[in-house]
PDB file of C-alpha atoms in Angstrom:
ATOM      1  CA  UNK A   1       0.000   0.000   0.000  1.00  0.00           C
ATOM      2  CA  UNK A   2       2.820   2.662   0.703  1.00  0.00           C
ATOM      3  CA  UNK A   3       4.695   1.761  -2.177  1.00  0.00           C
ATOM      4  CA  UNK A   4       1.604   2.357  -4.550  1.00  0.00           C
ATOM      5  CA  UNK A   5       1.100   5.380  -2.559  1.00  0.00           C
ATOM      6  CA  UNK A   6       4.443   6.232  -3.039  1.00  0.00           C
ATOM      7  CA  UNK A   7       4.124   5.587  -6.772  1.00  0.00           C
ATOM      8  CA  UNK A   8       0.829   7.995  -7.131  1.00  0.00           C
ATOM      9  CA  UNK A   9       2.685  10.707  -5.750  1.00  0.00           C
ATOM     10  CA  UNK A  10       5.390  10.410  -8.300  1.00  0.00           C
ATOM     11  CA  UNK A  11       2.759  11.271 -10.733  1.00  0.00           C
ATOM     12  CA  UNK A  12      -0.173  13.098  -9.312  1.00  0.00           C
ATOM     13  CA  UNK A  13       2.455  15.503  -6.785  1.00  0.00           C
ATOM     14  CA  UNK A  14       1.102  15.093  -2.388  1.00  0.00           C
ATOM     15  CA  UNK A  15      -1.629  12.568  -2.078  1.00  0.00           C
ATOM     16  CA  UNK A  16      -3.897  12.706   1.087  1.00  0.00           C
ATOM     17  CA  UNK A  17      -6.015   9.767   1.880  1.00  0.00           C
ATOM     18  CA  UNK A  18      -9.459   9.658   1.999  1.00  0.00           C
ATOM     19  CA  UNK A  19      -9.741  10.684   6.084  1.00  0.00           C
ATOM     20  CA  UNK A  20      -6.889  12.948   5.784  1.00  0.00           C
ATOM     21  CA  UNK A  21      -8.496  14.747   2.832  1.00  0.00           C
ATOM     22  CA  UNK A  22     -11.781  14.886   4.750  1.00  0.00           C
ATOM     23  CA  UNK A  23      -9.872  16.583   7.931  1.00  0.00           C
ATOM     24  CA  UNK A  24      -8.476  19.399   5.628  1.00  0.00           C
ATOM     25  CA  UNK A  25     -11.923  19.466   3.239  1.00  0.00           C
ATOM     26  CA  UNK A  26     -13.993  19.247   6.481  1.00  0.00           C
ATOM     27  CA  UNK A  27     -16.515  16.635   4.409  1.00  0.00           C
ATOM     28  CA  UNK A  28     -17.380  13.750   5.991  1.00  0.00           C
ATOM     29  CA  UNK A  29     -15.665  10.416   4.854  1.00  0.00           C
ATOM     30  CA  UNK A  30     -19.433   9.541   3.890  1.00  0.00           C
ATOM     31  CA  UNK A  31     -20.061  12.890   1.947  1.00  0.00           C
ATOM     32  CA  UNK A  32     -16.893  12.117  -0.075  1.00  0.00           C
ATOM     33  CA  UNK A  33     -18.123   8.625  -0.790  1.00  0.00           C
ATOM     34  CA  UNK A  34     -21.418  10.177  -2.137  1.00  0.00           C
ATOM     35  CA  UNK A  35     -19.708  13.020  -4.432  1.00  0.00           C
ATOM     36  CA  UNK A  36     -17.675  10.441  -5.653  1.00  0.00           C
ATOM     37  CA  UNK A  37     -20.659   8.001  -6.566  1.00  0.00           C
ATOM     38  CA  UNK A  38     -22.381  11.553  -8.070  1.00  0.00           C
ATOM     39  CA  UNK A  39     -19.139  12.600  -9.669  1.00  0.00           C
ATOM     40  CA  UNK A  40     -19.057  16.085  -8.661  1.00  0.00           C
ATOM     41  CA  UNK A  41     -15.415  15.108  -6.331  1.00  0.00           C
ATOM     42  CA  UNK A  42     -13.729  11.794  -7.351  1.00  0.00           C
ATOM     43  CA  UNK A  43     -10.419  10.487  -5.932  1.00  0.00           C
ATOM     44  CA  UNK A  44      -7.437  11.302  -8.265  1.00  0.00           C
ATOM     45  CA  UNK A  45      -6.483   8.225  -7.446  1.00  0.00           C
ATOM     46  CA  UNK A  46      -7.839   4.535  -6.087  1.00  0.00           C
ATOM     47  CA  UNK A  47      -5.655   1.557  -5.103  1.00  0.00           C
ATOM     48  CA  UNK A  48      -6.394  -0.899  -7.458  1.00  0.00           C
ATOM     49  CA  UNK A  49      -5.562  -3.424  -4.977  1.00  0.00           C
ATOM     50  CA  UNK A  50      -6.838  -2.570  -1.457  1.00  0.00           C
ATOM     51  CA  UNK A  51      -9.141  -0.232  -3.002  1.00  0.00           C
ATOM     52  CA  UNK A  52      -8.079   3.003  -0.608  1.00  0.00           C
ATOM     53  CA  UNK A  53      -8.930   6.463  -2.407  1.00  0.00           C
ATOM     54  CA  UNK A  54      -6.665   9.140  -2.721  1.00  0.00           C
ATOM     55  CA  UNK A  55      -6.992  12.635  -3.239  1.00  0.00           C
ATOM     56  CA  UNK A  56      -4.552  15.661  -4.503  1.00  0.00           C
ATOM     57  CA  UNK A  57      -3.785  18.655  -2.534  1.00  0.00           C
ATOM     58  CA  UNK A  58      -5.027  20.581  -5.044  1.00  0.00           C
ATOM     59  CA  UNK A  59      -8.597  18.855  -4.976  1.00  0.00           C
ATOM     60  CA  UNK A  60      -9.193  20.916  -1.898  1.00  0.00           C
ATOM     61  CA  UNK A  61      -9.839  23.892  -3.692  1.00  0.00           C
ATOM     62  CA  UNK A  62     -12.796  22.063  -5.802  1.00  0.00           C
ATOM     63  CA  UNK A  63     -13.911  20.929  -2.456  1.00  0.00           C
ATOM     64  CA  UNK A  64     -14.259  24.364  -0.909  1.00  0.00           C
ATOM     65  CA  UNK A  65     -16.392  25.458  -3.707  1.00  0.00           C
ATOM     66  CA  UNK A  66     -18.894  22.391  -3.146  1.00  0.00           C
ATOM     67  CA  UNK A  67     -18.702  23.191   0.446  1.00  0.00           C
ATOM     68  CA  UNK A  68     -19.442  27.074  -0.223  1.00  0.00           C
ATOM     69  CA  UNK A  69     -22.633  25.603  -2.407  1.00  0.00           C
ATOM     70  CA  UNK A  70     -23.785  23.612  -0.172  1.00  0.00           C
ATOM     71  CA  UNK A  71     -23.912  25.967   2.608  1.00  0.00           C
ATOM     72  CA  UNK A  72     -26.072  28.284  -0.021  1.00  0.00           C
ATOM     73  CA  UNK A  73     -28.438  25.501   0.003  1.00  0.00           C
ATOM     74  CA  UNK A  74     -27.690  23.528  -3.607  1.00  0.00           C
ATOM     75  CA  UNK A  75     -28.369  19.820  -3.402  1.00  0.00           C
ATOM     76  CA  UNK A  76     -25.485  17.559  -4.992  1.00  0.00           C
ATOM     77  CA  UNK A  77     -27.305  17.548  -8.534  1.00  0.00           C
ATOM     78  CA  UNK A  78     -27.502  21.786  -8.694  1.00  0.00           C
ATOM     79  CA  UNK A  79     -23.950  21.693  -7.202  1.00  0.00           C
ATOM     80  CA  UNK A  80     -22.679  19.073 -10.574  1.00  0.00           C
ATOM     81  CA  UNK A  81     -24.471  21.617 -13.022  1.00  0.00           C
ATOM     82  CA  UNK A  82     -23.399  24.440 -11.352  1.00  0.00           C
ATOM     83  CA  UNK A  83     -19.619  23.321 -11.702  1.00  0.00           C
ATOM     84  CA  UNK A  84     -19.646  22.371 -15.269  1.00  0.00           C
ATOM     85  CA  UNK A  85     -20.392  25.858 -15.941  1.00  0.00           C
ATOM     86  CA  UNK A  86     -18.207  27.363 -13.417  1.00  0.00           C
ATOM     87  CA  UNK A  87     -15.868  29.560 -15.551  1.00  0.00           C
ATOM     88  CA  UNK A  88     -19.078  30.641 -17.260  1.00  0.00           C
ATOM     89  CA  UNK A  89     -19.899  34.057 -15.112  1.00  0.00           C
ATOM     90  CA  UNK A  90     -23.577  34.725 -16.346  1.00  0.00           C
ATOM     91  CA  UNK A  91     -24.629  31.410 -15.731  1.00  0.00           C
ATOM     92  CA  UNK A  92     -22.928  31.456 -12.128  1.00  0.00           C
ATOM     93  CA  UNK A  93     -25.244  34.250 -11.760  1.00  0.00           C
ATOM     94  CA  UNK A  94     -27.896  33.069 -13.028  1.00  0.00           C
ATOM     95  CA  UNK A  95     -28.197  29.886 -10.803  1.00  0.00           C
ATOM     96  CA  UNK A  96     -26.913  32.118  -7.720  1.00  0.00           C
ATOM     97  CA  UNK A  97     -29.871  34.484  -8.186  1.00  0.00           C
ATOM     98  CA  UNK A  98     -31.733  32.026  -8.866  1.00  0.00           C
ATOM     99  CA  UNK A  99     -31.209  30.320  -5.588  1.00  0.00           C
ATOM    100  CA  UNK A 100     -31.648  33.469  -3.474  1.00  0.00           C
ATOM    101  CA  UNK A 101     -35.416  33.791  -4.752  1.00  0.00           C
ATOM    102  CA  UNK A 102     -36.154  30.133  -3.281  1.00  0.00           C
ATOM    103  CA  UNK A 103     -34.289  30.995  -0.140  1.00  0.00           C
ATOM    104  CA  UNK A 104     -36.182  34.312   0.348  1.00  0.00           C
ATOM    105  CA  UNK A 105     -39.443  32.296  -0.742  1.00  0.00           C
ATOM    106  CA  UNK A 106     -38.606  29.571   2.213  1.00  0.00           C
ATOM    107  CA  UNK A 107     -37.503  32.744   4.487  1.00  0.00           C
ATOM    108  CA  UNK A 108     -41.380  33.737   4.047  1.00  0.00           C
ATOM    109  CA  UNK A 109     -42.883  30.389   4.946  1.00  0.00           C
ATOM    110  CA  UNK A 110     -41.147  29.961   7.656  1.00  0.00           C
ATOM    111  CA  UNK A 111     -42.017  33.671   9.096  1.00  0.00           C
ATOM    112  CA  UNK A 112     -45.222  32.410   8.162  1.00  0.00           C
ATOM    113  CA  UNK A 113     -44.963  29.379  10.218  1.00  0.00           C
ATOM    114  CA  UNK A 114     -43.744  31.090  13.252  1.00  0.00           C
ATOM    115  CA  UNK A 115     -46.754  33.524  13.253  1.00  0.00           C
ATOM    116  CA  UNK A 116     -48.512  30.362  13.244  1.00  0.00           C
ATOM    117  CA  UNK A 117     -47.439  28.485  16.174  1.00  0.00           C
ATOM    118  CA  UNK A 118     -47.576  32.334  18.092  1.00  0.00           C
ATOM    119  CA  UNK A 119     -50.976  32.458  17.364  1.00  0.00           C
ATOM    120  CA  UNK A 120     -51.945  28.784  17.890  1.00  0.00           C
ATOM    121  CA  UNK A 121     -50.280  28.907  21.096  1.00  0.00           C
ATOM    122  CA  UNK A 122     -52.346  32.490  21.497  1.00  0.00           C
ATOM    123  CA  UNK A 123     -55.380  30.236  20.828  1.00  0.00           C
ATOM    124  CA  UNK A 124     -54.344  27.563  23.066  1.00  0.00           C
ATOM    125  CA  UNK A 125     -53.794  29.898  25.728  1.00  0.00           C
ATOM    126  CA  UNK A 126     -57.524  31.569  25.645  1.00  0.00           C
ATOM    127  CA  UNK A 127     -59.337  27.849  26.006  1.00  0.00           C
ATOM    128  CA  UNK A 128     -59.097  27.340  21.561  1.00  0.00           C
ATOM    129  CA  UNK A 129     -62.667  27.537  19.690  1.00  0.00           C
ATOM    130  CA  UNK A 130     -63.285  30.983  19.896  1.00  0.00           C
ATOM    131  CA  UNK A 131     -60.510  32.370  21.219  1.00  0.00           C
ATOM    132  CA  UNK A 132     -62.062  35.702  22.152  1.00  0.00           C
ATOM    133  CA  UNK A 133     -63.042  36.282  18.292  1.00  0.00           C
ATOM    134  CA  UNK A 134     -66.647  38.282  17.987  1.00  0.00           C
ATOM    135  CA  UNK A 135     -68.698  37.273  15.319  1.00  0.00           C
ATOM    136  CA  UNK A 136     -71.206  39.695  14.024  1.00  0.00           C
ATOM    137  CA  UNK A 137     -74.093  39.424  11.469  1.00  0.00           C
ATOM    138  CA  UNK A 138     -73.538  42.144   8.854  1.00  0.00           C
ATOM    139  CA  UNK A 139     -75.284  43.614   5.886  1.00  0.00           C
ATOM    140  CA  UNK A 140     -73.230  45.180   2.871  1.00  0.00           C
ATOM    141  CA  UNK A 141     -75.241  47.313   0.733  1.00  0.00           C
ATOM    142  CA  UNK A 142     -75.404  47.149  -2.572  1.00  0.00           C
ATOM    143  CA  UNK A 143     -72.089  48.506  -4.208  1.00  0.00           C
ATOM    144  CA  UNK A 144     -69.935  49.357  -7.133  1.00  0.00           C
ATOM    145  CA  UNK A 145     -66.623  47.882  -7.647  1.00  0.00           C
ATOM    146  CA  UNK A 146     -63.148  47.506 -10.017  1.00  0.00           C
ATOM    147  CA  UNK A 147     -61.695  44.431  -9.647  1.00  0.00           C
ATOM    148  CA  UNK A 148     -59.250  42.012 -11.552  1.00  0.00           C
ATOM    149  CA  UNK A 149     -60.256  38.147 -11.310  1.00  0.00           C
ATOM    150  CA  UNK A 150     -57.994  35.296 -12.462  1.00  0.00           C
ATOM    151  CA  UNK A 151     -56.498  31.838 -11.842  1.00  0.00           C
ATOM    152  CA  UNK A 152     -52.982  32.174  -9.270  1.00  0.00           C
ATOM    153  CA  UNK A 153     -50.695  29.561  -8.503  1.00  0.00           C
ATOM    154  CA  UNK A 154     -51.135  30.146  -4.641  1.00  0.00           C
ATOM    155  CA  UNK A 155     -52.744  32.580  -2.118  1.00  0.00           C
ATOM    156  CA  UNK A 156     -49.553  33.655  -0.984  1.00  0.00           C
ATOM    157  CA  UNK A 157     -49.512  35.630  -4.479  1.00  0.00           C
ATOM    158  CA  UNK A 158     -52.549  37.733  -4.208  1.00  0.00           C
ATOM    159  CA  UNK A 159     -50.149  40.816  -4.372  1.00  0.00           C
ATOM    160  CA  UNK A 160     -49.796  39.623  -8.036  1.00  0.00           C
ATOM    161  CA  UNK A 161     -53.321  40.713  -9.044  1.00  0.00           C
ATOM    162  CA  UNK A 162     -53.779  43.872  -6.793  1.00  0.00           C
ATOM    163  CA  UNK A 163     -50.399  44.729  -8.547  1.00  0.00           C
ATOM    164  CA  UNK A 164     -52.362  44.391 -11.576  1.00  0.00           C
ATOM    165  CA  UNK A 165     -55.373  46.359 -10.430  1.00  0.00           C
ATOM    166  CA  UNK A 166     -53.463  49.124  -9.487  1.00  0.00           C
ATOM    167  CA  UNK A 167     -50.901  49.570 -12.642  1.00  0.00           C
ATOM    168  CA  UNK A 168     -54.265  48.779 -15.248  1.00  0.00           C
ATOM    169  CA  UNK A 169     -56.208  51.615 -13.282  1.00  0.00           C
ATOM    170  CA  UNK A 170     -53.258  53.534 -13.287  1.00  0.00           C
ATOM    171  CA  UNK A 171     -52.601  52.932 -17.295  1.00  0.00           C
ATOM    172  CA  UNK A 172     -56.389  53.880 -17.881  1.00  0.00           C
ATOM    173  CA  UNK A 173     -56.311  56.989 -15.641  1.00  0.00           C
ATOM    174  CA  UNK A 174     -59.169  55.619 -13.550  1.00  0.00           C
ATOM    175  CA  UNK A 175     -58.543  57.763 -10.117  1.00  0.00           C
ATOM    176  CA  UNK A 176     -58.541  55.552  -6.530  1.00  0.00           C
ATOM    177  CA  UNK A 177     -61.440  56.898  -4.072  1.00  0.00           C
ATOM    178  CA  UNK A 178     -59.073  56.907  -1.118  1.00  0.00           C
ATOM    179  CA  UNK A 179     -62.292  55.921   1.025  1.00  0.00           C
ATOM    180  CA  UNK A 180     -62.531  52.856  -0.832  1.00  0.00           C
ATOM    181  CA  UNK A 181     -62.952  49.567   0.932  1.00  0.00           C
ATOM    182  CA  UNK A 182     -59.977  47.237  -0.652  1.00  0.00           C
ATOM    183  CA  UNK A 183     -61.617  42.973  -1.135  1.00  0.00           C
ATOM    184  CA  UNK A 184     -60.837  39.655  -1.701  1.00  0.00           C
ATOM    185  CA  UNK A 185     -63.274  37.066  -3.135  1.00  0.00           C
ATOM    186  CA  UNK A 186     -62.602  33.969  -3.352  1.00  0.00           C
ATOM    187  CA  UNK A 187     -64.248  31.497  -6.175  1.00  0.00           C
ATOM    188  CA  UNK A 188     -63.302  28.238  -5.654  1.00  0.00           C
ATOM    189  CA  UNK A 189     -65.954  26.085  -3.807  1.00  0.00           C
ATOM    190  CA  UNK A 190     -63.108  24.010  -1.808  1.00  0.00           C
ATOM    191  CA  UNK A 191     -59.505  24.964  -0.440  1.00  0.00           C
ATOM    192  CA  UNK A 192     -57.038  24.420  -3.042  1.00  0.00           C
ATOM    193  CA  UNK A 193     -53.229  24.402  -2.902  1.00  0.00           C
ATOM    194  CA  UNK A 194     -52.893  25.272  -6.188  1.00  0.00           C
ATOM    195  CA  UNK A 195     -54.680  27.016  -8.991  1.00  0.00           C
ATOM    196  CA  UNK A 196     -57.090  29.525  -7.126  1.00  0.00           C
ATOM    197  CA  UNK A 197     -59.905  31.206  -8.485  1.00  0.00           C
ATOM    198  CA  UNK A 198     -59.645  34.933  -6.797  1.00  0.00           C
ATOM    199  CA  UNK A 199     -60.884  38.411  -7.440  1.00  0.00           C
ATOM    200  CA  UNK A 200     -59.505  41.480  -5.845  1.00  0.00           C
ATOM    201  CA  UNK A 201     -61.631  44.550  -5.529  1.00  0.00           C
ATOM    202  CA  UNK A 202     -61.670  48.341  -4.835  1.00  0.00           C
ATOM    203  CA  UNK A 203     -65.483  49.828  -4.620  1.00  0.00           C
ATOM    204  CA  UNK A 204     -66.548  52.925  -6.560  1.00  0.00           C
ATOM    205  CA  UNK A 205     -69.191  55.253  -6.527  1.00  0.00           C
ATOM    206  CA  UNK A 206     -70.692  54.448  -9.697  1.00  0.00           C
ATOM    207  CA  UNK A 207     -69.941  52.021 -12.706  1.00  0.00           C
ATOM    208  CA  UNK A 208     -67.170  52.850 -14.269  1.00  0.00           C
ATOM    209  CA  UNK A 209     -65.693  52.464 -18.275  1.00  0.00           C
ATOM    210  CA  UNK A 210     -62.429  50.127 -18.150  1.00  0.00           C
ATOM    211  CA  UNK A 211     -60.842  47.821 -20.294  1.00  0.00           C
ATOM    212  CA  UNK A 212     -59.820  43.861 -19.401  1.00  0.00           C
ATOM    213  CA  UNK A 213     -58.230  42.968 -17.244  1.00  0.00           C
ATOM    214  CA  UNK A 214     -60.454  45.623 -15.295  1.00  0.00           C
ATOM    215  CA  UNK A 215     -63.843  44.496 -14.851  1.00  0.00           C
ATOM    216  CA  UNK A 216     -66.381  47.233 -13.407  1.00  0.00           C
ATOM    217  CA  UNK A 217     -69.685  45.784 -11.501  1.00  0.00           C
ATOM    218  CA  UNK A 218     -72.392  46.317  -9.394  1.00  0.00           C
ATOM    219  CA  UNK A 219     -73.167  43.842  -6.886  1.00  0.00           C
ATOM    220  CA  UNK A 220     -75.602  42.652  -4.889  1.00  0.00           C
ATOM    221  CA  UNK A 221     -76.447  43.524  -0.919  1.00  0.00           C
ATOM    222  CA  UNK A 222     -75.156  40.462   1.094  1.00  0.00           C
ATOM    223  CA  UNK A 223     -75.584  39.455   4.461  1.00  0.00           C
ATOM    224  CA  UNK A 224     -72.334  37.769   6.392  1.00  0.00           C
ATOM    225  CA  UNK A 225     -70.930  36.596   9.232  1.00  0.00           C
ATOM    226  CA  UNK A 226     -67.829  38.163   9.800  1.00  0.00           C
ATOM    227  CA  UNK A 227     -64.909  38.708  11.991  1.00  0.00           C
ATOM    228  CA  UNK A 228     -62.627  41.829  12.611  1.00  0.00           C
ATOM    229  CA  UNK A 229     -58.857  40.446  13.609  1.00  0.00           C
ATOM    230  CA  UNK A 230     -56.259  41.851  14.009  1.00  0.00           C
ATOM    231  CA  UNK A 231     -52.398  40.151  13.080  1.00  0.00           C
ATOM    232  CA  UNK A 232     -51.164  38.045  10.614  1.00  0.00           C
ATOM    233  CA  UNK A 233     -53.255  35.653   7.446  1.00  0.00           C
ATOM    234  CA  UNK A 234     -52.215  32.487   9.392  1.00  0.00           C
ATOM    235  CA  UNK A 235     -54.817  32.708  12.431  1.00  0.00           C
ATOM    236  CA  UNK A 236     -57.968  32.614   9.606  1.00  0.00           C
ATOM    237  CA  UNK A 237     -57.962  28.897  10.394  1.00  0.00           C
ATOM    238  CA  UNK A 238     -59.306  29.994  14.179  1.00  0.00           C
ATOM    239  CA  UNK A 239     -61.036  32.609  12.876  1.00  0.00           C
ATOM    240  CA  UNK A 240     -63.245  30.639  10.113  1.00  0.00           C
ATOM    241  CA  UNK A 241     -63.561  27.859  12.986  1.00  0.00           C
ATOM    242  CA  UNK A 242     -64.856  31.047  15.210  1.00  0.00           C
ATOM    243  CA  UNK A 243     -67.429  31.576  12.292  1.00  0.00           C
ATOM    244  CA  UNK A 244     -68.008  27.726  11.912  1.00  0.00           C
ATOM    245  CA  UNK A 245     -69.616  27.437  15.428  1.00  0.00           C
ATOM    246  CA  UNK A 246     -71.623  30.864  15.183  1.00  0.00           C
ATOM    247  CA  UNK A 247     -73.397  29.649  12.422  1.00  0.00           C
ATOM    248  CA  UNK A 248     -74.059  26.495  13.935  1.00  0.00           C
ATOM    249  CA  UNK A 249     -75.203  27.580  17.084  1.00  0.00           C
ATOM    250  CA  UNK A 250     -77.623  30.515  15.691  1.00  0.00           C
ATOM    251  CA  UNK A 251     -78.925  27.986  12.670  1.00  0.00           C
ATOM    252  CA  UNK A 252     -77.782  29.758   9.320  1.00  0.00           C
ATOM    253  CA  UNK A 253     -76.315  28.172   6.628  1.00  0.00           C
ATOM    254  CA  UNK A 254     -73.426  29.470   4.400  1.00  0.00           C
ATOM    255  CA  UNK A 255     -74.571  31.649   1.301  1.00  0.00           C
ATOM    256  CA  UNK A 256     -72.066  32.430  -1.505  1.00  0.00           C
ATOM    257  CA  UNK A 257     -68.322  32.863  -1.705  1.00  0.00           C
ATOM    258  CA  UNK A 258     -66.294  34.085   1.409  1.00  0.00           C
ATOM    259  CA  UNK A 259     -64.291  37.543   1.342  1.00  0.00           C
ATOM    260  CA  UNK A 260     -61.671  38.980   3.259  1.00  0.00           C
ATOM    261  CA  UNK A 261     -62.059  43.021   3.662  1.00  0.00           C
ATOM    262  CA  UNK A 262     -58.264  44.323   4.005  1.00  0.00           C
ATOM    263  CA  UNK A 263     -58.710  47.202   6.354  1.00  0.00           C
ATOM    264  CA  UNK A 264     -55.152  47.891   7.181  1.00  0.00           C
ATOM    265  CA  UNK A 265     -53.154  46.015   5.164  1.00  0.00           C
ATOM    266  CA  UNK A 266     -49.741  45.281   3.367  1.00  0.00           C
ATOM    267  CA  UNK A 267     -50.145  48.305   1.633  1.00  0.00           C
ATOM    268  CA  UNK A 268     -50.089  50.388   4.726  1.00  0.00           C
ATOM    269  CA  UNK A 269     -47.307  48.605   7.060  1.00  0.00           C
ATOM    270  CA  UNK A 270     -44.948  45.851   6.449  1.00  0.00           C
ATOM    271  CA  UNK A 271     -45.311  44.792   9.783  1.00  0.00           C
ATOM    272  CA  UNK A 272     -47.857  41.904  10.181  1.00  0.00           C
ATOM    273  CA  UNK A 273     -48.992  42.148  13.412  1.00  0.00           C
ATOM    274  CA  UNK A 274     -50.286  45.600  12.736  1.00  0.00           C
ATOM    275  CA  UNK A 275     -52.740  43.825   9.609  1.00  0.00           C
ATOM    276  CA  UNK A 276     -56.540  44.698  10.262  1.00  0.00           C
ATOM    277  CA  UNK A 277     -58.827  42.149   8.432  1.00  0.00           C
ATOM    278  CA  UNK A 278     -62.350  41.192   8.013  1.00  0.00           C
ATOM    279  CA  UNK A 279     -63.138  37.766   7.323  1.00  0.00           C
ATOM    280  CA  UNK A 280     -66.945  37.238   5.909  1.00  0.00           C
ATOM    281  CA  UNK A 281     -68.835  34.663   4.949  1.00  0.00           C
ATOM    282  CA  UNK A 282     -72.133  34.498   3.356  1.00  0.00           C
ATOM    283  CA  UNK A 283     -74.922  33.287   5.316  1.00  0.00           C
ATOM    284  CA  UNK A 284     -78.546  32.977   5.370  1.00  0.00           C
ATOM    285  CA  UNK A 285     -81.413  31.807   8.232  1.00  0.00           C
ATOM    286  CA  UNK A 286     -82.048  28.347   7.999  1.00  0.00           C
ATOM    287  CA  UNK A 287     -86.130  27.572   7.146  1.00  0.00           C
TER     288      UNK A 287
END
């Protein structure tokens, strides 16, 4: 074994073996069996005869750059593609930007899960059910609004369409009522994880003449149950259970497509727990 180490050097220059190499790369002698078997780091050299991998001293730099990936977040397969186009600068860019839009997309689940488990431990805390949520029987009059409706991948990407409401009315010079009340109606008749049928609305004083994707309509007086909260989107699974009961115990039954009336919103702080929403749904007596 040394003298076929011994005879690697002579070609290859230093040779470290495989836990050596590993001490200096700070991989795992199992990480450097899997890069081997995905070919993004193989030995420079194996032992034909006992099998023992070898590495070069200058295979440490190559290592270092998977280690740098990997610590961005790439998995092994991003990390082989990424290499083959290493001295390629746009493309380096291009998967590095790339990757920061996932991570910053993951950065906003996860705030969104930790708002969660605050507020679920919120609920806990107050006996669950209810949680101190008021429901109250409301009538909206009959009103005018602008609104965009379409198909979005998600409902975190609502701002997508009121991004759209606001540059089309802006394009077509139609002026924003600062009084108006700012909606959400939602069209599918189950929850969906993908692929969601939504409207977003501003109300007007009268019908107005726009061009698709605007749509301008009157609507019809409604009657809802509805709850005023205050924080972030993730407690409307307490809040629609708050609802739930209500109608349950004062015999209604649900009556059209559920909104959400944005009374402080994104638009007005970046700060979640500051959000002031109405959730309403529909309803009608039971006979």
């Amino acid at each position: 074994c040394i003298c076929a180490q011994k005879e690697t050097e002579r070609w290859y220059g230093t040779m470290l073996k495989i836990g050596e190499f590993s001490k200096l790369s700070r991989i795992s002698i199992r990480m450097l069996r899997h890069y081997d078997e995905a070919g993004i780091l193989k030995p420079q050299s194996v032992d034909s005869v006992t099998g023992y991998r070898f590495y070069g001293e200058q295979q440490l730099l190559h290592a270092c750059k998977i280690q740098t990936l990997r610590q961005m977040g790439f998995g092994v397969n991003a990390i082989g593609e990424i290499l083959s186009h290493y001295h390629d600068i746009d493309a380096q860019e291009a998967y590095l930007q790339a990757q920061k839009e996932y991570l910053l997309q993951k950065q906003e689940i996860l705030k969104g899960q930790l708002r969660l488990l605050d507020s679920t431990m919120e609920w806990f805390r107050k006996g669950g059910i209810n949680m101190g949520y008021e429901v109250t029987l409301k009538t909206l009059p009959k009103h005018y609004v602008i609104s965009v409706r379409d198909v979005i991948p998600s409902y975190s990407v609502e701002g997508l369409l009121w991004e759209t409401l606001h540059r089309e009315m802006q394009a077509q010079n139609i002026p924003q009522n600062q009084s108006a009340m700012h909606m959400t109606v939602f069209y599918d008749g189950e929850y969906r994880e993908s692929d969601v049928d939504i409207a977003v609305q501003m109300t007007t004083t009268s019908l107005m003449n726009v061009k698709l994707p605007l749509r301008s309509e009157e609507l019809p007086e409604v009657t809802y149950a509805g709850v005023v909260f205050r924080g972030p989107y993730e407690q409307i699974t307490q809040v629609t259970m708050a609802i739930a009961n209500w109608v349950a115990e004062y015999g209604y039954d649900w009556d059209g497509n559920y909104f959400m009336i944005y009374h402080v919103s994104p638009a007005e702080t970046e700060n979640p727990a500051e959000y002031v929403t109405e959730f309403c749904c529909p309803v009608k007596k039971k006979k």
